JSON list of C-alpha atoms in Angstrom, two decimals:
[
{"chain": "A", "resi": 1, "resn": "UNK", "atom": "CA", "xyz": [91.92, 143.82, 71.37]},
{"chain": "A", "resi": 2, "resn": "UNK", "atom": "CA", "xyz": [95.39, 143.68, 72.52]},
{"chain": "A", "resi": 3, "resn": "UNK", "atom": "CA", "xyz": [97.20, 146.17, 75.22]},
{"chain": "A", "resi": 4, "resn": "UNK", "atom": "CA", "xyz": [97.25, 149.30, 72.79]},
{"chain": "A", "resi": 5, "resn": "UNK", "atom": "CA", "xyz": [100.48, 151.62, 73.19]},
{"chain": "A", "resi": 6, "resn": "UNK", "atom": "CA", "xyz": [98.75, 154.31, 71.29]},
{"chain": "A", "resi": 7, "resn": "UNK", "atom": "CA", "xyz": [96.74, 156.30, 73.93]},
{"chain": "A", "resi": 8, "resn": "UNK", "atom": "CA", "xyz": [92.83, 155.54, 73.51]},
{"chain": "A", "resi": 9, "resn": "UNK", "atom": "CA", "xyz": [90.65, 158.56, 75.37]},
{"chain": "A", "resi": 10, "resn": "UNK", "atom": "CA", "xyz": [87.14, 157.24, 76.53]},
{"chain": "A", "resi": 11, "resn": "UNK", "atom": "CA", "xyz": [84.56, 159.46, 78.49]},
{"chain": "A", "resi": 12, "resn": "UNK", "atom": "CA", "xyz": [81.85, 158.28, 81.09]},
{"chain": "A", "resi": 13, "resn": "UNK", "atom": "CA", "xyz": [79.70, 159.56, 83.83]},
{"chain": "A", "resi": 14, "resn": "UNK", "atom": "CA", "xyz": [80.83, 156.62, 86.05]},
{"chain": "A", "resi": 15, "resn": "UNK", "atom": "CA", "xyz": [83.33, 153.83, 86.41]},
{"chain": "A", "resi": 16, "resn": "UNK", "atom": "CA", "xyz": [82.02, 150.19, 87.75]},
{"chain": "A", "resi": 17, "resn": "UNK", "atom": "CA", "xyz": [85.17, 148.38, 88.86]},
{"chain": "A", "resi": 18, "resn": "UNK", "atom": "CA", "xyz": [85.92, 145.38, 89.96]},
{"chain": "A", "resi": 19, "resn": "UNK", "atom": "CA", "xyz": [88.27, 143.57, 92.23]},
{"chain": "A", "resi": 20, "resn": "UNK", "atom": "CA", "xyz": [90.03, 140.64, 91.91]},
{"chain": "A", "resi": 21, "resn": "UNK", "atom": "CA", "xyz": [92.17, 140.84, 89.20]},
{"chain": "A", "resi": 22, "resn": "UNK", "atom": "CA", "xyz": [91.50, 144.53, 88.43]},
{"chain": "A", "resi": 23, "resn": "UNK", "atom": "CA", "xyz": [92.66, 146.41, 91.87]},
{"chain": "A", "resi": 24, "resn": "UNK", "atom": "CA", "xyz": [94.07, 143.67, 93.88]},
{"chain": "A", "resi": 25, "resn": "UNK", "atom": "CA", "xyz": [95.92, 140.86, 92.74]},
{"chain": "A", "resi": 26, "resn": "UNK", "atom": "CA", "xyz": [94.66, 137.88, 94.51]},
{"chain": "A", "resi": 27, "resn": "UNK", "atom": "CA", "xyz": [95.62, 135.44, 92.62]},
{"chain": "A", "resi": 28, "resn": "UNK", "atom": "CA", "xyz": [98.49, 133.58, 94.94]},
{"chain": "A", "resi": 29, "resn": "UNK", "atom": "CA", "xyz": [95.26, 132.91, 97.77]},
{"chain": "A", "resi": 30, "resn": "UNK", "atom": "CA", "xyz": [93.01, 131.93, 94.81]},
{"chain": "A", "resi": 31, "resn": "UNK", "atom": "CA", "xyz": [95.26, 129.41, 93.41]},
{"chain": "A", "resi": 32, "resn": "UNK", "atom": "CA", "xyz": [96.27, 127.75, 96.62]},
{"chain": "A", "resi": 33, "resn": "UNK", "atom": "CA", "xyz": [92.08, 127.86, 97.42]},
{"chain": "A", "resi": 34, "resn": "UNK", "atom": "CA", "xyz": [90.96, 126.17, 93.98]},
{"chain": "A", "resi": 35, "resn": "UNK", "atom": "CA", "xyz": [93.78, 123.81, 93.56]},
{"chain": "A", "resi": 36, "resn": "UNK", "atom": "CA", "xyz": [93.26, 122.57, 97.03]},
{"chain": "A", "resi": 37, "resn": "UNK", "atom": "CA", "xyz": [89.58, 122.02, 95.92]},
{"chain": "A", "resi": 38, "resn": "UNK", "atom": "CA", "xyz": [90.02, 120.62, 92.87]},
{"chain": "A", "resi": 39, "resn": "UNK", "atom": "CA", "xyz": [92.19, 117.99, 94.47]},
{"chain": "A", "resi": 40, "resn": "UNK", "atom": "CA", "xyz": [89.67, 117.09, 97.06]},
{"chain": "A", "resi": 41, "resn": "UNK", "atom": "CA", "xyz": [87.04, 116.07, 93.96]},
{"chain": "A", "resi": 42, "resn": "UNK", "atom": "CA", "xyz": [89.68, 114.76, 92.05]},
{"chain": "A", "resi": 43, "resn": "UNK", "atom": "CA", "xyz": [89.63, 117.36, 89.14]},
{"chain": "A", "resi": 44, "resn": "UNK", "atom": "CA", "xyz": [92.39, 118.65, 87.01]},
{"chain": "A", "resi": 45, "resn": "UNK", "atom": "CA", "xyz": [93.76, 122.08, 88.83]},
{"chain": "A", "resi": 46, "resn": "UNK", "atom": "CA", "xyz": [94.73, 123.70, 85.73]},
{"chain": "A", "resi": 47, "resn": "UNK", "atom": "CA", "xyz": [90.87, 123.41, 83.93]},
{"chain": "A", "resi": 48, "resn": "UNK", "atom": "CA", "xyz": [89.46, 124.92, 87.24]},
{"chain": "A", "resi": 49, "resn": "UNK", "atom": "CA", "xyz": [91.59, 127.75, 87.02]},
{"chain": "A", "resi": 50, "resn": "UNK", "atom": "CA", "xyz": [90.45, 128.25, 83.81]},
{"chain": "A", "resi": 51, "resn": "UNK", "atom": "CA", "xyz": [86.80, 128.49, 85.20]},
{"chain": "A", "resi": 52, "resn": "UNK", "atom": "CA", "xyz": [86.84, 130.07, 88.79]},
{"chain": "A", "resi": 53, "resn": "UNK", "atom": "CA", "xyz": [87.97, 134.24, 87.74]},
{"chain": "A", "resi": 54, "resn": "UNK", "atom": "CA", "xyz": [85.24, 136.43, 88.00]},
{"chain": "A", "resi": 55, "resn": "UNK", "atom": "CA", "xyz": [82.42, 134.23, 89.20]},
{"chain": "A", "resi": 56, "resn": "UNK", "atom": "CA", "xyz": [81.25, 133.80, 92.80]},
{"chain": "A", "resi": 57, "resn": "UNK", "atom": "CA", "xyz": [82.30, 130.85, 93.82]},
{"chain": "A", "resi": 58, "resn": "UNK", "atom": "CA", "xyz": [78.55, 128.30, 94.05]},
{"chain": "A", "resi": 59, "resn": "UNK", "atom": "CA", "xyz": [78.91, 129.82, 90.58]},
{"chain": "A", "resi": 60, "resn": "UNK", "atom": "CA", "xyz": [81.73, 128.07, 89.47]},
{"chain": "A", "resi": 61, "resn": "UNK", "atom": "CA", "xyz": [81.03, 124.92, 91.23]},
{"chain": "A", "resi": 62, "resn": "UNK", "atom": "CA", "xyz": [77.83, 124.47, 89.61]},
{"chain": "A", "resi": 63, "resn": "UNK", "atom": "CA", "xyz": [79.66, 124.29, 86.06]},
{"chain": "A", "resi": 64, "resn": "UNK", "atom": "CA", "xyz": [82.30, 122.29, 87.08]},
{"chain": "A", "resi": 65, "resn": "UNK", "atom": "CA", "xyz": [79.96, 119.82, 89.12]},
{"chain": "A", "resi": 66, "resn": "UNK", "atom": "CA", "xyz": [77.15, 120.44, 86.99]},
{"chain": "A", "resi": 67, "resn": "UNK", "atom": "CA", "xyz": [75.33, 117.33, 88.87]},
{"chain": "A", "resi": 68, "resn": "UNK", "atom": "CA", "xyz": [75.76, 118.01, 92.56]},
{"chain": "A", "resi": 69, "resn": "UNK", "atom": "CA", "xyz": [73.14, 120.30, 94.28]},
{"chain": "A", "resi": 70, "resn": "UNK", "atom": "CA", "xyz": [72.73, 123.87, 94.56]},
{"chain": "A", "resi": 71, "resn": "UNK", "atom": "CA", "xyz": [72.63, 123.03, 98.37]},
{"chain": "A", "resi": 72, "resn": "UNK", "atom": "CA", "xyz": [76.14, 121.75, 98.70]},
{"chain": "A", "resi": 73, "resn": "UNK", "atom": "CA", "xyz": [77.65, 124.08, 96.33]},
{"chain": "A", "resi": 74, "resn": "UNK", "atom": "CA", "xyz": [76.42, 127.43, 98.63]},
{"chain": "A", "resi": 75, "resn": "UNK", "atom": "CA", "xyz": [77.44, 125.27, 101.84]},
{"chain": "A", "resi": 76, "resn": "UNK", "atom": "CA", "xyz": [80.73, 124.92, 100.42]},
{"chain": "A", "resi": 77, "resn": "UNK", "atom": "CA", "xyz": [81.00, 128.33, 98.92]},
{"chain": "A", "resi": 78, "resn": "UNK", "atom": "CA", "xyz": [80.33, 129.47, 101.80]},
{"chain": "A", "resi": 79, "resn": "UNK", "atom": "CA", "xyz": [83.30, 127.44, 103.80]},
{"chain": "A", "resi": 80, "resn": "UNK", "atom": "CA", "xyz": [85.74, 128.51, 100.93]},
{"chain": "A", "resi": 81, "resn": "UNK", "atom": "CA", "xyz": [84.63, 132.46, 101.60]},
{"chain": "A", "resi": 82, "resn": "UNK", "atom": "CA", "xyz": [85.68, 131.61, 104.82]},
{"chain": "A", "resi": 83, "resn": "UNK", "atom": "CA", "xyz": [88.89, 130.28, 104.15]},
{"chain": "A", "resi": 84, "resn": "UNK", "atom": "CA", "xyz": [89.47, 133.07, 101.62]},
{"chain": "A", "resi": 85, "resn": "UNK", "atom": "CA", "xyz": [89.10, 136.05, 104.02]},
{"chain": "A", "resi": 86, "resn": "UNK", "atom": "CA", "xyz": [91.63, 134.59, 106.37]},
{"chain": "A", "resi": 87, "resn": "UNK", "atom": "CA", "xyz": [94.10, 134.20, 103.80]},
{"chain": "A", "resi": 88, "resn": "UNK", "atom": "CA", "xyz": [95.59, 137.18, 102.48]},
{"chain": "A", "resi": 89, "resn": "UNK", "atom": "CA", "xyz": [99.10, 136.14, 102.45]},
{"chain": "A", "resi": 90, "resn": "UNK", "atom": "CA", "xyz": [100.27, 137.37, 98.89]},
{"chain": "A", "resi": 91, "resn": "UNK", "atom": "CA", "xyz": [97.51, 139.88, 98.01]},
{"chain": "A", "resi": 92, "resn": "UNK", "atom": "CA", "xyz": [98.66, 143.27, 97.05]},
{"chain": "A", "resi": 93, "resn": "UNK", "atom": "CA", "xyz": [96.93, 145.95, 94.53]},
{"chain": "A", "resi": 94, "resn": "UNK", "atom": "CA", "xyz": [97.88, 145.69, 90.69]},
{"chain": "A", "resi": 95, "resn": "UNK", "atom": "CA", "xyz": [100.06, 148.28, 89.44]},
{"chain": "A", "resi": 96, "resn": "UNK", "atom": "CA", "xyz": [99.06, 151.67, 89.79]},
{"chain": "A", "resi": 97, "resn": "UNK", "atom": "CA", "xyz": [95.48, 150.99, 91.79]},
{"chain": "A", "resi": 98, "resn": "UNK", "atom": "CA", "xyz": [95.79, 153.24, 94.56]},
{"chain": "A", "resi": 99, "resn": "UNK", "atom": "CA", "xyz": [96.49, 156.65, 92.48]},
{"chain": "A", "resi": 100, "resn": "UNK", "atom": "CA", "xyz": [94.13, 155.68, 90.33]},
{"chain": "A", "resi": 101, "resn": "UNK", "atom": "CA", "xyz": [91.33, 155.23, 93.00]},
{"chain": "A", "resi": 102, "resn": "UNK", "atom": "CA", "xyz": [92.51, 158.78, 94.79]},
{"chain": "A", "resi": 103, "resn": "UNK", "atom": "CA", "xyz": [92.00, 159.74, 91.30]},
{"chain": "A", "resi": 104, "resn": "UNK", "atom": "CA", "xyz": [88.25, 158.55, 91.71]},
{"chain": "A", "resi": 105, "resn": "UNK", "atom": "CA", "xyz": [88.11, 160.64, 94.94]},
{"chain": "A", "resi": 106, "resn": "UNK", "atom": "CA", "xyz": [84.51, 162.39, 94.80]},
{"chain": "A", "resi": 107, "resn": "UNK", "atom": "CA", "xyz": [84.00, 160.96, 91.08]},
{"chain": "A", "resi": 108, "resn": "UNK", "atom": "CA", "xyz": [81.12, 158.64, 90.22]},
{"chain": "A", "resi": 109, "resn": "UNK", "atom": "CA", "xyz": [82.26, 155.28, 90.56]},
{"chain": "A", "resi": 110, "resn": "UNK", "atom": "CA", "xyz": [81.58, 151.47, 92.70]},
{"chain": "A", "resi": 111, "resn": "UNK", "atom": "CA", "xyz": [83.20, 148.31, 93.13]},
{"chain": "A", "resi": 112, "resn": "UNK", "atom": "CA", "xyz": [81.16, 145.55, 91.65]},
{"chain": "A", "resi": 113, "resn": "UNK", "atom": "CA", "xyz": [82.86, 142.44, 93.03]},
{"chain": "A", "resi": 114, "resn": "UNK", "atom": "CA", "xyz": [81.48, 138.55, 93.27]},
{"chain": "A", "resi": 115, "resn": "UNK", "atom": "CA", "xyz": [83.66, 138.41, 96.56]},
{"chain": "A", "resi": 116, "resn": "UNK", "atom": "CA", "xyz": [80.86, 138.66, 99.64]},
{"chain": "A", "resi": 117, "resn": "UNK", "atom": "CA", "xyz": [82.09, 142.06, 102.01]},
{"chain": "A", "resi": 118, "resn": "UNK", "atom": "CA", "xyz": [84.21, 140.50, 104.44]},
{"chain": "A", "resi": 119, "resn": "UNK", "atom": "CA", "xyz": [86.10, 139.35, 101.66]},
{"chain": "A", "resi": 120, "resn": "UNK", "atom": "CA", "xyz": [86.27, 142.41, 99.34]},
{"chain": "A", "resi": 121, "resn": "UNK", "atom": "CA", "xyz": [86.88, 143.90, 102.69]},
{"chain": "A", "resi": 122, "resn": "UNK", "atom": "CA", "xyz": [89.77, 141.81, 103.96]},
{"chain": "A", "resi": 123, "resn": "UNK", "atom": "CA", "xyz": [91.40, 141.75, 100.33]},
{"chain": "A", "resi": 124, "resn": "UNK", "atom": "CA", "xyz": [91.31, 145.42, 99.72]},
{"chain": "A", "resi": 125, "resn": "UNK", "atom": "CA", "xyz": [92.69, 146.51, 102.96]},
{"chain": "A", "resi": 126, "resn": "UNK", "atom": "CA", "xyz": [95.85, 143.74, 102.98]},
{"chain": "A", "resi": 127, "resn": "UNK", "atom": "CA", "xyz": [96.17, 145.45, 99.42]},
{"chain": "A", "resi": 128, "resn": "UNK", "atom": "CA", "xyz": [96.34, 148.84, 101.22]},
{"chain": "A", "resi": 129, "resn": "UNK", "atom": "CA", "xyz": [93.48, 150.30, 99.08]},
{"chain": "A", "resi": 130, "resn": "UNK", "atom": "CA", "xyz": [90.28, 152.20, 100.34]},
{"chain": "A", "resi": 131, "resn": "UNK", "atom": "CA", "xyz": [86.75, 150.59, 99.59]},
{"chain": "A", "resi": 132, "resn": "UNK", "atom": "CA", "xyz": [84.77, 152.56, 97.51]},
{"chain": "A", "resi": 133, "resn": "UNK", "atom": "CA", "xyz": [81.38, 154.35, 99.62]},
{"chain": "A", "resi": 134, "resn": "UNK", "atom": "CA", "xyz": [79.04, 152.32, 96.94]},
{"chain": "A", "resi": 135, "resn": "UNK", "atom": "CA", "xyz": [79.66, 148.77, 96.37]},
{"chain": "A", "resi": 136, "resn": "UNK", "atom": "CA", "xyz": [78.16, 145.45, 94.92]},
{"chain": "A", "resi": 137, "resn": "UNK", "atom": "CA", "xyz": [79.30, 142.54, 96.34]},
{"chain": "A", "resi": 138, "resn": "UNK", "atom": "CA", "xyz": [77.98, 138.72, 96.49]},
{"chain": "A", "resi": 139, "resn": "UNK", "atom": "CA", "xyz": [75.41, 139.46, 99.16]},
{"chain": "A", "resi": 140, "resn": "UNK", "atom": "CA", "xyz": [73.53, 142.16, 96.52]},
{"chain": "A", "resi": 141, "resn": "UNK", "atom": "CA", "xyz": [73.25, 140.10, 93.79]},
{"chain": "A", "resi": 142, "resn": "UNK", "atom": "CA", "xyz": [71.12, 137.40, 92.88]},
{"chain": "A", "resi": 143, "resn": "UNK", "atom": "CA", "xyz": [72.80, 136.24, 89.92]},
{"chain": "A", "resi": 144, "resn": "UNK", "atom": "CA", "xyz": [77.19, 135.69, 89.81]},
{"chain": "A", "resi": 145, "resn": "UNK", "atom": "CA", "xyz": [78.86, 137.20, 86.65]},
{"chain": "A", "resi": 146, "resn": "UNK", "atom": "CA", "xyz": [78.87, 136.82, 83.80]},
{"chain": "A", "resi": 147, "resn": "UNK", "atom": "CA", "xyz": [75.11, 137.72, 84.63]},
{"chain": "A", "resi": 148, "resn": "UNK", "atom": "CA", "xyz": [75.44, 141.71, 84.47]},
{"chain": "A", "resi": 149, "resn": "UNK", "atom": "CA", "xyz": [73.51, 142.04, 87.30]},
{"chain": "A", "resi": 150, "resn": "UNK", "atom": "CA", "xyz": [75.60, 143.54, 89.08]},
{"chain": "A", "resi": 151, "resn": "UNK", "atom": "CA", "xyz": [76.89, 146.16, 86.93]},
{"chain": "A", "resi": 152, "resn": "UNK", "atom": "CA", "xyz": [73.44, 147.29, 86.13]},
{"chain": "A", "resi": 153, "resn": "UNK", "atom": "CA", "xyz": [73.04, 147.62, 90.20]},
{"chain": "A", "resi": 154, "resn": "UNK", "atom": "CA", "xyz": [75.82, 149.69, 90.22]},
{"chain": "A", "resi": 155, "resn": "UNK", "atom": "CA", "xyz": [74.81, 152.01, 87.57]},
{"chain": "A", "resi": 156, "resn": "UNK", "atom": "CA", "xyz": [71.44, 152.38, 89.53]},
{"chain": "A", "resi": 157, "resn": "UNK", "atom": "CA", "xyz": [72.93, 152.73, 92.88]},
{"chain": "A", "resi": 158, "resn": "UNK", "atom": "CA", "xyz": [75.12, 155.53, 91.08]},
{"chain": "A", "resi": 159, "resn": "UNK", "atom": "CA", "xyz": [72.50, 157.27, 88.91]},
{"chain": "A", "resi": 160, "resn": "UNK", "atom": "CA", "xyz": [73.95, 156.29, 85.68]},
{"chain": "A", "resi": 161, "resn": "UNK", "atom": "CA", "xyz": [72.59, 155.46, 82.62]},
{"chain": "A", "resi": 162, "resn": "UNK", "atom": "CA", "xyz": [74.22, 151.63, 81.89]},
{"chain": "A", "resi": 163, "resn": "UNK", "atom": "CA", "xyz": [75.10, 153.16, 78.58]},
{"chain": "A", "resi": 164, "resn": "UNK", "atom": "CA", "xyz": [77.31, 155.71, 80.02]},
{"chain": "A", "resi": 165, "resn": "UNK", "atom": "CA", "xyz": [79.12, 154.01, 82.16]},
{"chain": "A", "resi": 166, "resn": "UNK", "atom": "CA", "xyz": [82.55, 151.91, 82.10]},
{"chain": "A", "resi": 167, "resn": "UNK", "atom": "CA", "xyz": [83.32, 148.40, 82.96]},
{"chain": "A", "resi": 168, "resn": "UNK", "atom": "CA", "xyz": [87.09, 147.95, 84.65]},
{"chain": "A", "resi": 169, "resn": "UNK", "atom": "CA", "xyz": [87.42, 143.59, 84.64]},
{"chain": "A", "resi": 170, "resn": "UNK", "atom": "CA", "xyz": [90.10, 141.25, 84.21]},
{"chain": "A", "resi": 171, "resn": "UNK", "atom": "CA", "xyz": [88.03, 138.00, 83.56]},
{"chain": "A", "resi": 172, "resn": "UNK", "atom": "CA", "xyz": [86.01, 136.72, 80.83]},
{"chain": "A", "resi": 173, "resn": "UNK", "atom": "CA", "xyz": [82.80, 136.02, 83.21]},
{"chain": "A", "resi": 174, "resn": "UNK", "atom": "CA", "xyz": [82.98, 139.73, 83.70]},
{"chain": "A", "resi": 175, "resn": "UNK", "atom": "CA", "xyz": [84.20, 140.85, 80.36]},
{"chain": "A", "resi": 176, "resn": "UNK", "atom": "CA", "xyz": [80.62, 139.10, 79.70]},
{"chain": "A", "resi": 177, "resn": "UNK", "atom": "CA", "xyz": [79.00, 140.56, 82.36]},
{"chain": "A", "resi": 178, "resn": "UNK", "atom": "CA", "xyz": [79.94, 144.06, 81.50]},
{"chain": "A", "resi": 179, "resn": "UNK", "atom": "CA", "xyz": [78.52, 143.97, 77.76]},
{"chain": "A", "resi": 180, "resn": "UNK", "atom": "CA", "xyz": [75.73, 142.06, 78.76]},
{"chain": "A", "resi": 181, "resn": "UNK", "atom": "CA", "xyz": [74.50, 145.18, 80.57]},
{"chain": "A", "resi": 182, "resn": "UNK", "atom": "CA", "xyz": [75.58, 147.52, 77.69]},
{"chain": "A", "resi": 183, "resn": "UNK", "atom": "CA", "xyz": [78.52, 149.08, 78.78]},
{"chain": "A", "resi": 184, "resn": "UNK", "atom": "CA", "xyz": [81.52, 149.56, 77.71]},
{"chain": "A", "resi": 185, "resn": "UNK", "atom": "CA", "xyz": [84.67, 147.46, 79.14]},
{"chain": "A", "resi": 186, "resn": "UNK", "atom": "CA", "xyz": [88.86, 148.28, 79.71]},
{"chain": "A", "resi": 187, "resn": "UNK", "atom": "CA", "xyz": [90.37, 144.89, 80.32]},
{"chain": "A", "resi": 188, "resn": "UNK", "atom": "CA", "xyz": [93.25, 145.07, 82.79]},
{"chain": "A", "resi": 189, "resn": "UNK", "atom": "CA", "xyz": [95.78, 142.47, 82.49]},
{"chain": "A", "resi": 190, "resn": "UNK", "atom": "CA", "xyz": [96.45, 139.35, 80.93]},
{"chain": "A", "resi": 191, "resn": "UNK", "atom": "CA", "xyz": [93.69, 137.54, 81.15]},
{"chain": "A", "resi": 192, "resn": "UNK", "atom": "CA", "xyz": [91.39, 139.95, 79.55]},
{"chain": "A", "resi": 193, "resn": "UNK", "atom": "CA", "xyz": [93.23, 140.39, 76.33]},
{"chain": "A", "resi": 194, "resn": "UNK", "atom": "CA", "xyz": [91.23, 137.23, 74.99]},
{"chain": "A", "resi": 195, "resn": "UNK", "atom": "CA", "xyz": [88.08, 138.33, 75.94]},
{"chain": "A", "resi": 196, "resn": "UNK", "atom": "CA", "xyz": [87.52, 141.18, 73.47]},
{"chain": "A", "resi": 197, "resn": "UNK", "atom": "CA", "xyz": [87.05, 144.00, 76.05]},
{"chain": "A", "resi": 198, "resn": "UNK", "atom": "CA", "xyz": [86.92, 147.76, 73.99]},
{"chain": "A", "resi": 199, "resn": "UNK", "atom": "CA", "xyz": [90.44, 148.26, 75.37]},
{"chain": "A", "resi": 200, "resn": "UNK", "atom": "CA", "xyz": [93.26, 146.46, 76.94]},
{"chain": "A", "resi": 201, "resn": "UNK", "atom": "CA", "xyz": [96.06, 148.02, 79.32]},
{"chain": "A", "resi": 202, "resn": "UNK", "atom": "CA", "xyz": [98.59, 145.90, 81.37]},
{"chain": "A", "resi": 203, "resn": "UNK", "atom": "CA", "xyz": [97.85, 147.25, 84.60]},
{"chain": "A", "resi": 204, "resn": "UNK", "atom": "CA", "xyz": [96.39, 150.69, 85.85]},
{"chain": "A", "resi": 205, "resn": "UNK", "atom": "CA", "xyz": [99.40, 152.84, 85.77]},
{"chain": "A", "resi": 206, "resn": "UNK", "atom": "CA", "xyz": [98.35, 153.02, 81.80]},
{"chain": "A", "resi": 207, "resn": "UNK", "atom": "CA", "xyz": [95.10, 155.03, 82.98]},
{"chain": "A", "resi": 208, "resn": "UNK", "atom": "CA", "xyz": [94.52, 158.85, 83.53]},
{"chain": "A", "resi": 209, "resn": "UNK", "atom": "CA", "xyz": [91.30, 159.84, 85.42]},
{"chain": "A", "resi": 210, "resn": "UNK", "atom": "CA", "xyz": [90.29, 163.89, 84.54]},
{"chain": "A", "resi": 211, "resn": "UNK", "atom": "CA", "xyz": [87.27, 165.17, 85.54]},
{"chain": "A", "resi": 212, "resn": "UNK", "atom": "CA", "xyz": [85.33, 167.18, 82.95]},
{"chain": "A", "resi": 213, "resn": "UNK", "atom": "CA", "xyz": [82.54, 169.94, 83.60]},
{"chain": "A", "resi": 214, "resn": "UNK", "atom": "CA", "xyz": [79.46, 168.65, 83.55]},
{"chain": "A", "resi": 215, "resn": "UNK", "atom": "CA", "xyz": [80.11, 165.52, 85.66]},
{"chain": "A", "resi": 216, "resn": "UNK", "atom": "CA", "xyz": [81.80, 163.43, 83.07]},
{"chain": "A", "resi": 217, "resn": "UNK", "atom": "CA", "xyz": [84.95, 161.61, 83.20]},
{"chain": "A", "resi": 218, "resn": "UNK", "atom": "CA", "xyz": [87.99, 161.35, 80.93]},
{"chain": "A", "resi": 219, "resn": "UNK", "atom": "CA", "xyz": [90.07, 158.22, 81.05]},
{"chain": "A", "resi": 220, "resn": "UNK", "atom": "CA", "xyz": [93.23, 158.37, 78.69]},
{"chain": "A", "resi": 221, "resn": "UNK", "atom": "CA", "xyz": [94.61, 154.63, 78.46]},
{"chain": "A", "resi": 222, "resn": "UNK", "atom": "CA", "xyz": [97.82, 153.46, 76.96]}
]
């Protein structure tokens, strides 16, 4: 579904949001990470690119070296995080995240990231956004996006019925992820136009958080 510009009103009893891509735009740091990788096992930059959003990183390795071990791919993941954290020249929140996490302020809602904590951690605050009190990050999960894992952790740690909760993503591995644990997704963002979340907005100064009696949330988008 493309970026609507008529106003679409969806209601929830708690938000599941993710990171990269959604709140903070990373992708400067992720590009100059990848590409440098991609050149030191000689593939094409451009068709990693197209695999890397939204998954932990061992994740994407393991389909774009489908042959090399599970081993090496963590042990390098692992190097890359590294890298990752220290770099945060470039990162800075999408449009409109920080009013519309204030707008979150004592609503249900968790950051369901594949970036490990120092990461989320060191991305979000060169972004100049608070971290949410409940979040999911690499070290929680067993299984990277598009597995919903996550999410469905999230609703738990939350309370929430899967089913009445909403996705916030900007990749297709979480696009995934999100309807693969039954909930409803707003794709923020380019990249999620092709991925078929419920609804599309360019960035998150197209969404309006209202808290409803009873403990559910209205989101007006568009």
């Amino acid at each position: 579904m493309p970026a609507t510009a008529t106003p679409a009103v969806l209601t929830a009893r708690a938000l599941l949001l993710d990171m990269d891509g959604t709140l903070v735009n990373s992708d400067a740091v992720v590009e100059r990470i990848w590409r440098s990788w991609a050149e030191r096992h000689g593939l094409d930059g451009d068709e990693v690119m197209k695999v890397v959003h939204g998954r932990q990183g061992h994740a994407s390795m393991a389909v774009l070296l489908p042959d090399r071990p599970v081993e090496q791919n963590l042990a390098d993941n692992a190097r890359m995080l590294a890298e990752e954290t220290a770099d945060t020249d470039g990162v800075i929140e999408i449009p409109g995240a920080g009013a519309f996490l204030a707008a979150l302020e004592g609503l249900p809602h968790a950051l369901v990231t594949s970036a490990d904590l120092a990461l989320a951690t060191a991305r979000m605050h060169a972004a100049g956004l608070p971290l949410p009190a409940v979040r999911v990050t690499a070290e929680s999960v067993g299984a990277s996006k598009p597995d919903p894992e996550g999410f469905l952790k999230g609703a738990a740690e939350l309370g929430v019925d899967p089913a009445d909760c909403i996705v916030f993503e900007d990749s297709g591995a979480g696009i995934a992820a999100g309807r693969a644990a039954g909930m409803r997704v707003v794709g923020v963002g380019p990249r999620a136009v092709v991925h078929g979340p419920d609804v599309a907005v360019p960035d998150l100064t197209r969404v309006r958080v209202e808290a409803v009696a009873g403990g559910t949330v209205r989101l007006r988008l568009g």
